[in-house]
Amino acid sequence: MTYENIQFDVTDGVATITLNRPDSLNAFTTAMIAETADALKQCGRDAAVRCVVITGAGRGFTAGQDLAEVQGRGDEFSIGPHLRAGYHRIIKGIVGLEKPVVAAVNGVAAGAGVGIVLAADIRIASEKASLVLAFSKIGLVPDSGLNWLLPRMIGQARAYQLAVTAERLGAEQALAWGLFNEVVPAEQLAAQVDAWAQRLASGPSISFGLTKRAMNRAWSQTLEEALDYEAYLQDTAARTADNKEGVAAFLEKRAPHYTGK
Ligand code: LHQ
């Protein structure tokens, strides 16, 4: 697939997806949704990709669904199928990808864009970033996994408040509520994200991927099931070259060199 609404680059183990419709704050058209979902699929298939970064071009991360497209298609536009065939592929593509995904939140994320930010594993934000659950401003309900993700992260009272007020949550508040891992001055965002991405891409990739799987699965498991599943995954991790390398490096008092195998 050729990409016209996103940029996709793979360098030194890091895939970067840049949402690239800056005139509309990178609002998602049907084409941009398909391209983003496709790029995430490529990230899963390509063994050379060991970390994924998602960011936005210009001053926004993404304003969510392009409302001009929705209006332009009139009654023919059916939201349920649009969500199922589109945004759900993106959210499941991020959460189901057994590689670390970093959201580099350069500016405002609204609507479905907040779901994409929260689906990522590590969220590094510019101090200019903000989150807006814009849905209720246009008479809709949160989608893109937000009813599942947000109450788990900040509790239902705060999540419901954000949904019904549609107020902007600033970067510092999002950091204080645990939605962002770090907030940095805007001019330092690229360097800080790069440092994170390089660190993740040169780490023990199978360990990172299985950890993501274990934590995601644990939401729907009993403690007994989670303990059992951890033991199963640990058997797998213990058979990797990176586990042997990590132990050897520790005993030899040197830095490990992980290959992701
Ligand atoms: C936009 C958009 C936009 C088009 C800014 N569309 N142009 C799924 C399935 C189907 C249907 C519905 O929804 C969903 C899921 C969703 O995502 S629903 C939520 C959709 N998003 C919104 O409702 C957010 C609408 N945007 C805003 O509230 C503001 O633009 C935010 C708070 C994001 C940013 O505000 P400002 O920083 O003040 O920027 P701005 O409003 O001036 O926007 C800049 C430009 O971007 C502007 O165009 P212009 O030609 O005047 O410069 C906006 O029209 C355009 N834009 N969001 N979603």
Short mmCIF file of C-alpha atoms and ligand atoms in Angstrom, two decimals:
data_model
loop_
_atom_site.label_atom_id
_atom_site.label_comp_id
_atom_site.label_asym_id
_atom_site.label_seq_id
_atom_site.Cartn_x
_atom_site.Cartn_y
_atom_site.Cartn_z
CA MET A 1 0.00 0.00 0.00
CA THR A 2 1.29 3.48 -0.80
CA TYR A 3 0.96 6.01 1.95
CA GLU A 4 -0.35 9.51 1.20
CA ASN A 5 -1.65 10.57 4.60
CA ILE A 6 1.05 9.19 6.86
CA GLN A 7 4.83 8.95 6.70
CA PHE A 8 6.35 5.58 7.50
CA ASP A 9 10.03 5.09 8.14
CA VAL A 10 12.09 2.23 9.54
CA THR A 11 15.59 3.07 10.76
CA ASP A 12 17.84 1.14 13.15
CA GLY A 13 15.03 -1.06 14.45
CA VAL A 14 12.62 1.84 15.03
CA ALA A 15 9.51 2.25 12.88
CA THR A 16 8.04 5.75 12.95
CA ILE A 17 4.47 6.42 11.87
CA THR A 18 3.83 10.14 11.40
CA LEU A 19 0.19 11.15 10.96
CA ASN A 20 0.49 13.71 8.22
CA ARG A 21 -2.53 15.92 7.55
CA PRO A 22 -1.32 18.92 9.54
CA ASP A 23 -3.85 21.40 8.08
CA SER A 24 -6.62 19.58 9.95
CA LEU A 25 -4.48 18.66 12.98
CA ASN A 26 -4.01 15.21 11.40
CA ALA A 27 -7.73 14.36 11.54
CA PHE A 28 -8.39 10.81 10.37
CA THR A 29 -9.99 10.22 6.99
CA THR A 30 -10.93 6.69 5.92
CA ALA A 31 -7.76 6.58 3.81
CA MET A 32 -5.55 7.66 6.72
CA ILE A 33 -7.13 5.05 9.00
CA ALA A 34 -6.42 2.31 6.42
CA GLU A 35 -2.82 3.48 5.96
CA THR A 36 -2.17 3.60 9.72
CA ALA A 37 -3.63 0.13 10.24
CA ASP A 38 -1.55 -1.18 7.34
CA ALA A 39 1.66 0.37 8.71
CA LEU A 40 1.03 -1.25 12.09
CA LYS A 41 0.57 -4.59 10.36
CA GLN A 42 3.91 -4.11 8.58
CA CYS A 43 5.52 -3.42 11.96
CA GLY A 44 4.26 -6.78 13.19
CA ARG A 45 5.53 -8.63 10.14
CA ASP A 46 8.98 -7.02 9.94
CA ALA A 47 11.40 -8.69 12.36
CA ALA A 48 13.76 -5.73 11.91
CA VAL A 49 11.22 -3.51 13.70
CA ARG A 50 11.80 -3.69 17.46
CA CYS A 51 10.01 -0.52 18.54
CA VAL A 52 7.28 1.67 17.01
CA VAL A 53 6.84 5.42 17.45
CA ILE A 54 3.56 7.17 16.55
CA THR A 55 3.50 10.96 16.29
CA GLY A 56 1.83 13.80 14.41
CA ALA A 57 3.12 16.31 11.88
CA GLY A 58 2.73 19.99 12.72
CA ARG A 59 1.19 21.30 15.93
CA GLY A 60 -1.28 18.47 16.61
CA PHE A 61 -1.06 14.76 17.33
CA THR A 62 -4.48 14.02 15.83
CA ALA A 63 -7.92 15.65 16.14
CA GLY A 64 -9.61 12.25 15.77
CA GLN A 65 -12.17 11.59 13.08
CA ASP A 66 -12.20 14.10 10.20
CA LEU A 67 -15.64 15.62 10.72
CA ALA A 68 -15.69 17.19 7.26
CA GLU A 69 -15.47 13.70 5.76
CA VAL A 70 -18.33 12.48 7.97
CA GLN A 71 -20.55 15.40 7.00
CA GLY A 72 -19.56 15.16 3.35
CA ARG A 73 -20.76 11.57 3.13
CA GLY A 74 -24.16 12.39 4.62
CA ASP A 75 -26.55 9.56 5.47
CA GLU A 76 -24.47 7.00 3.62
CA PHE A 77 -21.90 7.21 6.47
CA SER A 78 -22.48 4.51 9.06
CA ILE A 79 -20.38 4.91 12.18
CA GLY A 80 -20.50 1.33 13.56
CA PRO A 81 -18.97 -0.30 10.46
CA HIS A 82 -16.54 2.63 10.13
CA LEU A 83 -15.29 1.98 13.68
CA ARG A 84 -15.17 -1.80 13.31
CA ALA A 85 -13.36 -1.80 9.99
CA GLY A 86 -11.14 1.16 10.79
CA TYR A 87 -10.26 2.45 14.26
CA HIS A 88 -10.59 -0.99 15.81
CA ARG A 89 -7.82 -2.26 13.54
CA ILE A 90 -5.59 0.56 14.78
CA ILE A 91 -6.34 0.06 18.48
CA LYS A 92 -5.99 -3.72 18.27
CA GLY A 93 -2.97 -3.26 16.03
CA ILE A 94 -1.21 -1.27 18.76
CA VAL A 95 -2.33 -3.30 21.76
CA GLY A 96 -1.82 -6.65 20.03
CA LEU A 97 1.60 -5.77 18.62
CA GLU A 98 4.14 -7.60 20.77
CA LYS A 99 6.66 -4.78 20.45
CA PRO A 100 6.80 -1.57 22.48
CA VAL A 101 4.79 1.29 20.98
CA VAL A 102 5.73 4.84 21.98
CA ALA A 103 3.26 7.70 21.49
CA ALA A 104 5.19 10.93 20.93
CA VAL A 105 2.38 13.31 21.80
CA ASN A 106 3.49 16.53 20.14
CA GLY A 107 0.21 18.46 20.55
CA VAL A 108 -3.52 18.03 20.99
CA ALA A 109 -5.07 14.56 20.73
CA ALA A 110 -8.85 14.58 20.45
CA GLY A 111 -11.60 11.98 20.06
CA ALA A 112 -10.34 8.71 18.66
CA GLY A 113 -6.84 10.20 18.86
CA VAL A 114 -6.96 9.90 22.66
CA GLY A 115 -7.68 6.19 22.25
CA ILE A 116 -4.60 5.85 20.06
CA VAL A 117 -2.43 7.66 22.63
CA LEU A 118 -3.69 5.48 25.48
CA ALA A 119 -3.35 2.25 23.49
CA ALA A 120 0.41 2.94 23.23
CA ASP A 121 2.72 1.46 25.87
CA ILE A 122 4.92 4.48 26.60
CA ARG A 123 3.59 8.04 26.25
CA ILE A 124 6.10 10.87 25.99
CA ALA A 125 4.47 14.27 25.62
CA SER A 126 5.43 17.81 24.81
CA GLU A 127 4.33 20.37 27.37
CA LYS A 128 2.09 21.64 24.54
CA ALA A 129 0.20 18.34 24.41
CA SER A 130 -3.37 17.94 25.62
CA LEU A 131 -6.11 15.33 25.56
CA VAL A 132 -9.73 16.14 24.66
CA LEU A 133 -12.57 13.61 24.82
CA ALA A 134 -14.40 15.68 22.22
CA PHE A 135 -17.15 13.11 21.61
CA SER A 136 -19.85 14.64 23.83
CA LYS A 137 -19.33 18.04 22.17
CA ILE A 138 -20.86 16.47 19.06
CA GLY A 139 -23.34 14.23 20.87
CA LEU A 140 -21.35 10.98 20.60
CA VAL A 141 -19.99 8.51 23.13
CA PRO A 142 -16.27 7.77 23.61
CA ASP A 143 -15.00 5.09 21.24
CA SER A 144 -11.68 3.60 20.10
CA GLY A 145 -11.36 1.65 23.34
CA LEU A 146 -11.62 4.68 25.61
CA ASN A 147 -14.45 3.28 27.75
CA TRP A 148 -12.18 0.32 28.49
CA LEU A 149 -8.82 2.08 28.73
CA LEU A 150 -9.52 5.33 30.52
CA PRO A 151 -11.41 4.19 33.66
CA ARG A 152 -8.72 1.53 34.20
CA MET A 153 -6.04 4.20 34.06
CA ILE A 154 -7.55 7.10 36.02
CA GLY A 155 -10.69 5.68 37.65
CA GLN A 156 -14.27 6.05 36.52
CA ALA A 157 -15.04 9.38 38.21
CA ARG A 158 -12.25 11.22 36.37
CA ALA A 159 -12.87 9.32 33.14
CA TYR A 160 -16.58 10.14 33.14
CA GLN A 161 -15.81 13.78 34.01
CA LEU A 162 -13.49 14.09 31.02
CA ALA A 163 -16.08 12.46 28.76
CA VAL A 164 -19.06 14.63 29.72
CA THR A 165 -17.21 17.95 30.01
CA ALA A 166 -14.96 17.39 26.93
CA GLU A 167 -12.53 19.73 28.68
CA ARG A 168 -8.91 19.82 27.58
CA LEU A 169 -6.65 17.84 29.92
CA GLY A 170 -3.29 19.60 29.89
CA ALA A 171 0.03 17.77 29.73
CA GLU A 172 0.99 18.36 33.37
CA GLN A 173 -2.37 17.08 34.65
CA ALA A 174 -2.16 14.08 32.33
CA LEU A 175 1.30 13.38 33.76
CA ALA A 176 0.02 13.72 37.34
CA TRP A 177 -2.83 11.29 36.55
CA GLY A 178 -0.41 8.75 35.12
CA LEU A 179 -1.56 9.05 31.50
CA PHE A 180 1.84 10.30 30.32
CA ASN A 181 5.18 8.79 31.30
CA GLU A 182 7.06 12.04 30.76
CA VAL A 183 6.38 15.62 29.74
CA VAL A 184 9.24 17.58 28.18
CA PRO A 185 9.67 21.04 26.62
CA ALA A 186 8.44 20.96 23.00
CA GLU A 187 11.93 21.43 21.56
CA GLN A 188 13.20 18.40 23.49
CA LEU A 189 10.43 15.98 22.46
CA ALA A 190 12.14 14.53 19.37
CA ALA A 191 15.41 13.87 21.21
CA GLN A 192 13.70 12.36 24.22
CA VAL A 193 11.52 10.08 22.09
CA ASP A 194 14.57 9.09 20.07
CA ALA A 195 16.41 8.13 23.25
CA TRP A 196 13.44 6.00 24.38
CA ALA A 197 13.06 4.38 20.96
CA GLN A 198 16.73 3.49 20.68
CA ARG A 199 16.73 2.06 24.17
CA LEU A 200 13.65 -0.07 23.46
CA ALA A 201 14.86 -1.17 20.02
CA SER A 202 18.17 -2.37 21.40
CA GLY A 203 16.64 -4.23 24.33
CA PRO A 204 15.56 -7.88 24.77
CA SER A 205 12.64 -7.64 22.33
CA ILE A 206 11.02 -10.98 23.12
CA SER A 207 11.01 -10.11 26.82
CA PHE A 208 9.42 -6.72 26.04
CA GLY A 209 6.80 -8.30 23.78
CA LEU A 210 5.86 -11.10 26.17
CA THR A 211 5.62 -8.61 29.05
CA LYS A 212 3.08 -6.62 27.04
CA ARG A 213 1.12 -9.80 26.34
CA ALA A 214 1.19 -10.87 29.99
CA MET A 215 0.02 -7.50 31.31
CA ASN A 216 -2.75 -7.18 28.73
CA ARG A 217 -3.99 -10.69 29.42
CA ALA A 218 -3.85 -10.24 33.20
CA TRP A 219 -6.79 -7.77 33.04
CA SER A 220 -9.12 -10.67 32.37
CA GLN A 221 -7.38 -13.32 34.49
CA THR A 222 -7.62 -14.46 38.09
CA LEU A 223 -4.39 -14.31 40.12
CA GLU A 224 -4.12 -18.06 39.77
CA GLU A 225 -4.39 -17.84 35.98
CA ALA A 226 -1.95 -14.92 35.80
CA LEU A 227 0.64 -16.79 37.87
CA ASP A 228 0.30 -19.82 35.66
CA TYR A 229 0.56 -17.76 32.47
CA GLU A 230 3.67 -15.94 33.76
CA ALA A 231 5.36 -19.26 34.39
CA TYR A 232 4.52 -20.37 30.83
CA LEU A 233 5.89 -17.13 29.34
CA GLN A 234 8.98 -17.29 31.52
CA ASP A 235 9.78 -20.69 30.05
CA THR A 236 9.64 -19.08 26.60
CA ALA A 237 11.73 -16.06 27.62
CA ALA A 238 14.30 -18.30 29.28
CA ARG A 239 14.94 -20.05 25.95
CA THR A 240 15.95 -16.80 24.18
CA ALA A 241 19.49 -15.84 23.22
CA ASP A 242 18.86 -12.50 24.93
CA ASN A 243 18.26 -14.21 28.27
CA LYS A 244 21.58 -16.06 27.96
CA GLU A 245 23.31 -12.85 26.89
CA GLY A 246 21.80 -10.87 29.79
CA VAL A 247 22.94 -13.40 32.39
CA ALA A 248 26.43 -13.69 30.82
CA ALA A 249 26.82 -9.91 30.65
CA PHE A 250 25.84 -9.57 34.30
CA LEU A 251 28.33 -12.19 35.45
CA GLU A 252 31.08 -10.78 33.22
CA LYS A 253 30.34 -7.25 34.48
CA ARG A 254 29.82 -5.83 31.00
CA ALA A 255 26.96 -4.19 29.10
CA PRO A 256 24.67 -6.72 27.35
CA HIS A 257 24.32 -6.78 23.58
CA TYR A 258 20.77 -7.87 22.81
CA THR A 259 19.78 -9.08 19.36
CA GLY A 260 16.04 -9.47 19.91
CA LYS A 261 16.30 -13.25 19.53
C1 LHQ B 1 -10.58 19.48 11.94
C2 LHQ B 1 -10.83 18.60 12.99
C3 LHQ B 1 -11.59 17.44 12.75
C4 LHQ B 1 -11.78 18.11 10.54
C5 LHQ B 1 -9.66 20.23 13.78
N1 LHQ B 1 -12.04 17.26 11.54
N2 LHQ B 1 -11.05 19.26 10.74
C6 LHQ B 1 -15.46 7.97 14.85
C7 LHQ B 1 -16.33 7.55 13.84
C8 LHQ B 1 -17.14 8.43 13.11
C9 LHQ B 1 -17.59 9.58 13.43
C10 LHQ B 1 -17.24 10.36 14.50
O1 LHQ B 1 -16.21 10.11 15.33
C11 LHQ B 1 -15.42 9.10 15.55
C12 LHQ B 1 -14.43 9.24 16.58
C13 LHQ B 1 -13.99 10.64 16.88
O2 LHQ B 1 -12.82 10.91 16.80
S1 LHQ B 1 -15.18 11.78 17.36
C14 LHQ B 1 -14.26 13.23 17.69
C15 LHQ B 1 -13.88 13.98 16.46
N3 LHQ B 1 -13.04 15.10 16.79
C16 LHQ B 1 -13.49 16.25 17.30
O3 LHQ B 1 -14.65 16.44 17.55
C17 LHQ B 1 -12.44 17.30 17.55
C18 LHQ B 1 -12.77 18.55 16.75
N4 LHQ B 1 -11.70 19.52 16.92
C19 LHQ B 1 -11.58 20.32 17.99
O4 LHQ B 1 -12.36 20.27 18.93
C20 LHQ B 1 -10.44 21.27 17.99
O5 LHQ B 1 -10.01 21.45 16.67
C21 LHQ B 1 -9.24 20.79 18.85
C22 LHQ B 1 -9.65 20.83 20.35
C23 LHQ B 1 -8.79 19.38 18.49
C24 LHQ B 1 -8.05 21.75 18.61
O6 LHQ B 1 -8.47 23.07 18.76
P1 LHQ B 1 -7.54 24.26 18.23
O7 LHQ B 1 -6.16 24.03 18.69
O8 LHQ B 1 -8.22 25.52 18.64
O9 LHQ B 1 -7.53 24.10 16.63
P2 LHQ B 1 -8.67 24.48 15.59
O10 LHQ B 1 -10.01 24.10 16.12
O11 LHQ B 1 -8.49 25.89 15.15
O12 LHQ B 1 -8.34 23.48 14.38
C25 LHQ B 1 -7.32 23.76 13.42
C26 LHQ B 1 -7.81 23.33 12.08
O13 LHQ B 1 -8.03 21.92 12.10
C27 LHQ B 1 -9.15 23.96 11.74
O14 LHQ B 1 -9.19 24.17 10.34
P3 LHQ B 1 -9.02 25.66 9.73
O15 LHQ B 1 -9.17 25.45 8.25
O16 LHQ B 1 -10.08 26.50 10.34
O17 LHQ B 1 -7.63 26.09 10.13
C28 LHQ B 1 -10.15 22.90 12.10
O18 LHQ B 1 -11.35 22.98 11.39
C29 LHQ B 1 -9.39 21.65 11.71
N5 LHQ B 1 -9.85 20.50 12.48
N6 LHQ B 1 -10.24 19.12 14.13
N7 LHQ B 1 -11.82 16.55 13.74
#
